[in-house]
């Protein structure tokens, strides 16, 4: 079974430029998460989707960040314009939620962003 | 609000010795608890989880964790550490269905040969 696939793995851009990250979750997983992980810290939630609906985007900086999950499968996270403080690893994760069963998260390898 | 604390930034242990990585949590309802491991330049890998039932949970690579409700703890343990266990370990909690996973700050484990 294929895992969560993210691209690109690494991206270096200058500040004020746009950047986009793509995530393909595990087939059949209805819940998708985007996390940001700063160096030496734990992941912090940016947005959570259940199917195609963004059910929690309270931590997403909406002035510059946007996300979408077309047809409830793949997802894209965009930053425009990027700032120096956006340098981090952006992690995508998916899980299968069935009733009260709390499925664990499956993470992709992450997309490391460096803003110069 | 739910939160997770990992009181040790770094844990050093000699190969072959038992290891413990500590985690405490705070939730208002019943906790669902998880441990993940992260190797350099990789995503997080699931190790084990506690949802309900037996307080001692066994997971991947010989790891286990004990849920202690009175102490609100979920410490990760392994009877005999390997050098290859050296990595970053994250504890996470989820409160009730539909809530998000909250991760601790991580503990770096170094197993010395």
mmCIF file of C-alpha atoms in Angstrom:
data_model
loop_
_atom_site.group_PDB
_atom_site.id
_atom_site.type_symbol
_atom_site.label_atom_id
_atom_site.label_comp_id
_atom_site.label_asym_id
_atom_site.label_seq_id
_atom_site.Cartn_x
_atom_site.Cartn_y
_atom_site.Cartn_z
ATOM 1 C CA UNK A 1 0.000 0.000 0.000
ATOM 2 C CA UNK A 2 1.385 3.385 -0.998
ATOM 3 C CA UNK A 3 1.901 5.883 1.798
ATOM 4 C CA UNK A 4 1.202 9.596 1.909
ATOM 5 C CA UNK A 5 3.039 11.280 -0.949
ATOM 6 C CA UNK A 6 4.190 14.871 -0.793
ATOM 7 C CA UNK A 7 5.978 17.093 -3.267
ATOM 8 C CA UNK A 8 8.276 18.832 -3.584
ATOM 9 C CA UNK A 9 10.577 17.496 -0.864
ATOM 10 C CA UNK A 10 12.625 20.664 -0.836
ATOM 11 C CA UNK A 11 11.901 24.195 -2.007
ATOM 12 C CA UNK A 12 14.048 27.320 -1.773
ATOM 13 C CA UNK A 13 12.473 30.642 -2.685
ATOM 14 C CA UNK A 14 13.012 34.316 -2.066
ATOM 15 C CA UNK A 15 10.671 36.192 0.220
ATOM 16 C CA UNK A 16 7.500 37.550 -1.363
ATOM 17 C CA UNK A 17 7.466 34.694 -3.884
ATOM 18 C CA UNK A 18 4.593 32.184 -3.991
ATOM 19 C CA UNK A 19 4.997 28.485 -3.241
ATOM 20 C CA UNK A 20 2.697 25.478 -3.365
ATOM 21 C CA UNK A 21 2.864 22.039 -1.796
ATOM 22 C CA UNK A 22 0.968 18.987 -2.936
ATOM 23 C CA UNK A 23 -0.227 15.972 -0.976
ATOM 24 C CA UNK A 24 -1.730 12.664 -2.054
ATOM 25 C CA UNK A 25 -3.128 10.808 0.981
ATOM 26 C CA UNK A 26 -3.449 7.086 1.470
ATOM 27 C CA UNK A 27 -6.235 5.726 -0.694
ATOM 28 C CA UNK A 28 -9.544 5.672 1.154
ATOM 29 C CA UNK A 29 -8.453 7.975 3.963
ATOM 30 C CA UNK A 30 -11.185 10.530 4.461
ATOM 31 C CA UNK A 31 -9.335 12.905 6.788
ATOM 32 C CA UNK A 32 -6.344 14.975 5.708
ATOM 33 C CA UNK A 33 -4.190 17.292 7.784
ATOM 34 C CA UNK A 34 -1.553 19.894 7.023
ATOM 35 C CA UNK A 35 0.956 20.538 9.802
ATOM 36 C CA UNK A 36 3.892 22.930 10.044
ATOM 37 C CA UNK A 37 6.986 21.795 11.897
ATOM 38 C CA UNK A 38 9.629 24.301 12.873
ATOM 39 C CA UNK A 39 13.142 23.067 13.567
ATOM 40 C CA UNK A 40 13.344 21.137 16.814
ATOM 41 C CA UNK A 41 9.646 21.467 17.546
ATOM 42 C CA UNK A 42 6.523 19.369 17.304
ATOM 43 C CA UNK A 43 4.089 19.621 14.394
ATOM 44 C CA UNK A 44 1.441 22.333 14.631
ATOM 45 C CA UNK A 45 -1.875 21.980 12.852
ATOM 46 C CA UNK A 46 -2.644 24.338 10.008
ATOM 47 C CA UNK A 47 -5.814 22.816 8.600
ATOM 48 C CA UNK A 48 -7.875 19.613 8.799
ATOM 49 C CA UNK A 49 -10.160 18.281 6.085
ATOM 50 C CA UNK A 50 -12.872 15.700 6.396
ATOM 51 C CA UNK A 51 -13.472 14.604 2.829
ATOM 52 C CA UNK A 52 -13.534 17.876 0.874
ATOM 53 C CA UNK A 53 -14.641 20.070 3.775
ATOM 54 C CA UNK A 54 -12.170 22.120 5.799
ATOM 55 C CA UNK A 55 -13.492 21.419 9.306
ATOM 56 C CA UNK A 56 -10.760 23.258 11.195
ATOM 57 C CA UNK A 57 -8.717 26.050 9.651
ATOM 58 C CA UNK A 58 -8.508 28.183 12.773
ATOM 59 C CA UNK A 59 -4.695 28.032 12.822
ATOM 60 C CA UNK A 60 -4.216 28.803 9.133
ATOM 61 C CA UNK A 61 -2.855 32.341 8.536
ATOM 62 C CA UNK A 62 -5.478 33.207 5.982
ATOM 63 C CA UNK A 63 -3.891 36.426 4.831
ATOM 64 C CA UNK A 64 -1.193 34.477 3.025
ATOM 65 C CA UNK A 65 -2.001 30.779 3.299
ATOM 66 C CA UNK A 66 -4.674 28.909 1.391
ATOM 67 C CA UNK A 67 -5.514 25.258 0.937
ATOM 68 C CA UNK A 68 -7.861 23.130 -1.057
ATOM 69 C CA UNK A 69 -8.786 19.486 -1.296
ATOM 70 C CA UNK A 70 -10.362 18.786 -4.622
ATOM 71 C CA UNK A 71 -12.835 15.895 -4.756
ATOM 72 C CA UNK A 72 -11.817 14.912 -1.241
ATOM 73 C CA UNK A 73 -8.548 13.298 -2.326
ATOM 74 C CA UNK A 74 -5.409 15.315 -3.171
ATOM 75 C CA UNK A 75 -4.688 18.566 -1.400
ATOM 76 C CA UNK A 76 -2.644 21.663 -2.122
ATOM 77 C CA UNK A 77 -1.278 24.147 0.391
ATOM 78 C CA UNK A 78 -0.248 27.541 -0.965
ATOM 79 C CA UNK A 79 1.669 30.443 0.523
ATOM 80 C CA UNK A 80 1.562 33.809 -1.203
ATOM 81 C CA UNK A 81 3.615 35.818 -0.553
ATOM 82 C CA UNK A 82 6.131 33.857 1.487
ATOM 83 C CA UNK A 83 7.901 35.464 4.441
ATOM 84 C CA UNK A 84 11.177 34.570 6.118
ATOM 85 C CA UNK A 85 9.290 33.110 9.080
ATOM 86 C CA UNK A 86 7.547 30.595 6.856
ATOM 87 C CA UNK A 87 10.728 28.526 6.614
ATOM 88 C CA UNK A 88 9.714 25.165 8.056
ATOM 89 C CA UNK A 89 8.770 21.626 7.110
ATOM 90 C CA UNK A 90 5.200 21.259 5.913
ATOM 91 C CA UNK A 91 3.801 17.848 6.752
ATOM 92 C CA UNK A 92 0.738 16.231 5.288
ATOM 93 C CA UNK A 93 -1.007 13.413 7.135
ATOM 94 C CA UNK A 94 -4.085 11.329 6.547
ATOM 95 C CA UNK A 95 -6.247 9.004 8.595
ATOM 96 C CA UNK A 96 -9.345 6.889 8.300
ATOM 97 C CA UNK A 97 -12.086 7.885 10.675
ATOM 98 C CA UNK A 98 -14.908 5.386 11.059
ATOM 99 C CA UNK A 99 -17.418 6.215 13.730
ATOM 100 C CA UNK A 100 -15.641 6.492 17.045
ATOM 101 C CA UNK A 101 -12.586 4.579 15.882
ATOM 102 C CA UNK A 102 -9.618 6.864 16.278
ATOM 103 C CA UNK A 103 -7.300 5.956 13.470
ATOM 104 C CA UNK A 104 -3.716 7.025 13.824
ATOM 105 C CA UNK A 105 -2.171 9.586 11.515
ATOM 106 C CA UNK A 106 0.006 8.517 8.607
ATOM 107 C CA UNK A 107 2.515 11.181 7.613
ATOM 108 C CA UNK A 108 4.249 11.985 4.376
ATOM 109 C CA UNK A 109 7.972 12.733 4.202
ATOM 110 C CA UNK A 110 7.325 16.460 4.364
ATOM 111 C CA UNK A 111 8.190 19.471 2.214
ATOM 112 C CA UNK A 112 11.058 21.542 3.542
ATOM 113 C CA UNK A 113 10.678 25.226 2.688
ATOM 114 C CA UNK A 114 13.528 27.703 2.919
ATOM 115 C CA UNK A 115 12.682 31.361 2.389
ATOM 116 C CA UNK A 116 15.672 33.613 1.673
ATOM 117 C CA UNK B 1 -7.887 22.774 25.638
ATOM 118 C CA UNK B 2 -5.776 19.722 25.160
ATOM 119 C CA UNK B 3 -2.011 19.871 25.631
ATOM 120 C CA UNK B 4 0.996 17.601 25.802
ATOM 121 C CA UNK B 5 4.246 18.023 27.717
ATOM 122 C CA UNK B 6 7.489 16.169 27.196
ATOM 123 C CA UNK B 7 9.637 17.349 30.093
ATOM 124 C CA UNK B 8 12.967 16.168 28.690
ATOM 125 C CA UNK B 9 14.464 17.738 25.580
ATOM 126 C CA UNK B 10 17.126 15.036 25.440
ATOM 127 C CA UNK B 11 17.474 11.523 26.801
ATOM 128 C CA UNK B 12 20.778 9.659 26.667
ATOM 129 C CA UNK B 13 20.992 5.943 27.322
ATOM 130 C CA UNK B 14 23.599 3.256 26.760
ATOM 131 C CA UNK B 15 22.882 0.519 24.253
ATOM 132 C CA UNK B 16 21.294 -2.481 25.946
ATOM 133 C CA UNK B 17 19.915 -0.461 28.835
ATOM 134 C CA UNK B 18 16.212 0.220 29.323
ATOM 135 C CA UNK B 19 14.894 3.546 28.083
ATOM 136 C CA UNK B 20 12.011 5.770 29.105
ATOM 137 C CA UNK B 21 10.721 8.854 27.304
ATOM 138 C CA UNK B 22 8.230 10.794 29.379
ATOM 139 C CA UNK B 23 4.908 12.314 28.353
ATOM 140 C CA UNK B 24 2.142 13.979 30.320
ATOM 141 C CA UNK B 25 -1.086 15.304 28.916
ATOM 142 C CA UNK B 26 -4.032 17.508 29.732
ATOM 143 C CA UNK B 27 -7.536 16.960 28.347
ATOM 144 C CA UNK B 28 -11.009 17.584 29.679
ATOM 145 C CA UNK B 29 -12.440 14.319 28.405
ATOM 146 C CA UNK B 30 -11.068 10.874 27.701
ATOM 147 C CA UNK B 31 -7.662 10.907 26.045
ATOM 148 C CA UNK B 32 -6.549 9.060 22.984
ATOM 149 C CA UNK B 33 -2.745 8.905 23.195
ATOM 150 C CA UNK B 34 -0.114 8.251 20.562
ATOM 151 C CA UNK B 35 3.647 7.968 20.152
ATOM 152 C CA UNK B 36 5.475 8.809 16.943
ATOM 153 C CA UNK B 37 9.141 8.628 15.963
ATOM 154 C CA UNK B 38 10.925 10.887 13.482
ATOM 155 C CA UNK B 39 14.258 10.123 11.853
ATOM 156 C CA UNK B 40 16.300 12.916 10.218
ATOM 157 C CA UNK B 41 14.658 14.409 7.126
ATOM 158 C CA UNK B 42 11.732 12.018 7.386
ATOM 159 C CA UNK B 43 8.076 12.258 8.312
ATOM 160 C CA UNK B 44 6.659 10.978 11.582
ATOM 161 C CA UNK B 45 6.139 7.240 11.938
ATOM 162 C CA UNK B 46 3.451 5.763 14.159
ATOM 163 C CA UNK B 47 4.702 3.602 17.054
ATOM 164 C CA UNK B 48 1.683 2.857 19.225
ATOM 165 C CA UNK B 49 -1.576 4.189 20.610
ATOM 166 C CA UNK B 50 -3.841 3.940 23.637
ATOM 167 C CA UNK B 51 -7.559 4.251 23.051
ATOM 168 C CA UNK B 52 -9.112 2.082 25.734
ATOM 169 C CA UNK B 53 -8.553 -1.201 27.539
ATOM 170 C CA UNK B 54 -5.263 -2.488 28.938
ATOM 171 C CA UNK B 55 -3.093 0.309 30.288
ATOM 172 C CA UNK B 56 0.065 -1.287 28.877
ATOM 173 C CA UNK B 57 0.230 -0.906 25.123
ATOM 174 C CA UNK B 58 2.758 -2.675 22.907
ATOM 175 C CA UNK B 59 3.853 -1.227 19.605
ATOM 176 C CA UNK B 60 6.403 -1.364 16.841
ATOM 177 C CA UNK B 61 10.130 -2.132 17.228
ATOM 178 C CA UNK B 62 9.749 -3.458 20.783
ATOM 179 C CA UNK B 63 8.390 -0.226 22.228
ATOM 180 C CA UNK B 64 5.621 -0.117 24.794
ATOM 181 C CA UNK B 65 3.851 2.596 26.748
ATOM 182 C CA UNK B 66 1.868 2.681 29.949
ATOM 183 C CA UNK B 67 -1.231 4.791 30.347
ATOM 184 C CA UNK B 68 -1.602 6.178 33.885
ATOM 185 C CA UNK B 69 -4.841 8.078 34.292
ATOM 186 C CA UNK B 70 -4.183 9.335 37.829
ATOM 187 C CA UNK B 71 -0.835 10.806 36.804
ATOM 188 C CA UNK B 72 -2.056 11.816 33.333
ATOM 189 C CA UNK B 73 1.020 10.211 31.853
ATOM 190 C CA UNK B 74 1.837 8.007 28.888
ATOM 191 C CA UNK B 75 5.548 7.194 29.107
ATOM 192 C CA UNK B 76 7.264 5.351 26.282
ATOM 193 C CA UNK B 77 9.532 2.467 27.263
ATOM 194 C CA UNK B 78 11.786 -0.166 25.796
ATOM 195 C CA UNK B 79 13.550 -2.888 27.792
ATOM 196 C CA UNK B 80 16.791 -2.815 25.782
ATOM 197 C CA UNK B 81 17.786 0.191 23.680
ATOM 198 C CA UNK B 82 19.441 -0.064 20.279
ATOM 199 C CA UNK B 83 21.685 2.523 18.634
ATOM 200 C CA UNK B 84 19.161 2.570 15.779
ATOM 201 C CA UNK B 85 16.498 3.837 18.227
ATOM 202 C CA UNK B 86 18.253 7.211 18.231
ATOM 203 C CA UNK B 87 15.689 9.654 16.866
ATOM 204 C CA UNK B 88 13.155 12.328 17.805
ATOM 205 C CA UNK B 89 10.084 11.051 19.666
ATOM 206 C CA UNK B 90 6.733 12.819 19.819
ATOM 207 C CA UNK B 91 3.806 12.178 22.115
ATOM 208 C CA UNK B 92 0.361 13.235 20.856
ATOM 209 C CA UNK B 93 -3.129 13.411 22.326
ATOM 210 C CA UNK B 94 -6.545 13.531 20.790
ATOM 211 C CA UNK B 95 -9.634 14.327 22.823
ATOM 212 C CA UNK B 96 -12.890 12.736 21.722
ATOM 213 C CA UNK B 97 -13.973 12.079 18.202
ATOM 214 C CA UNK B 98 -13.583 14.963 15.797
ATOM 215 C CA UNK B 99 -10.876 16.813 17.652
ATOM 216 C CA UNK B 100 -7.403 17.402 16.371
ATOM 217 C CA UNK B 101 -4.179 15.692 17.297
ATOM 218 C CA UNK B 102 -1.953 17.867 19.503
ATOM 219 C CA UNK B 103 1.736 17.035 19.579
ATOM 220 C CA UNK B 104 4.313 17.567 22.279
ATOM 221 C CA UNK B 105 7.581 19.403 21.611
ATOM 222 C CA UNK B 106 9.530 16.192 21.139
ATOM 223 C CA UNK B 107 12.342 14.397 22.977
ATOM 224 C CA UNK B 108 15.601 13.586 21.284
ATOM 225 C CA UNK B 109 16.784 10.090 22.211
ATOM 226 C CA UNK B 110 20.447 9.246 21.833
ATOM 227 C CA UNK B 111 21.499 5.645 22.353
ATOM 228 C CA UNK B 112 25.226 5.417 22.874
ATOM 229 C CA UNK B 113 27.149 2.320 21.760
#
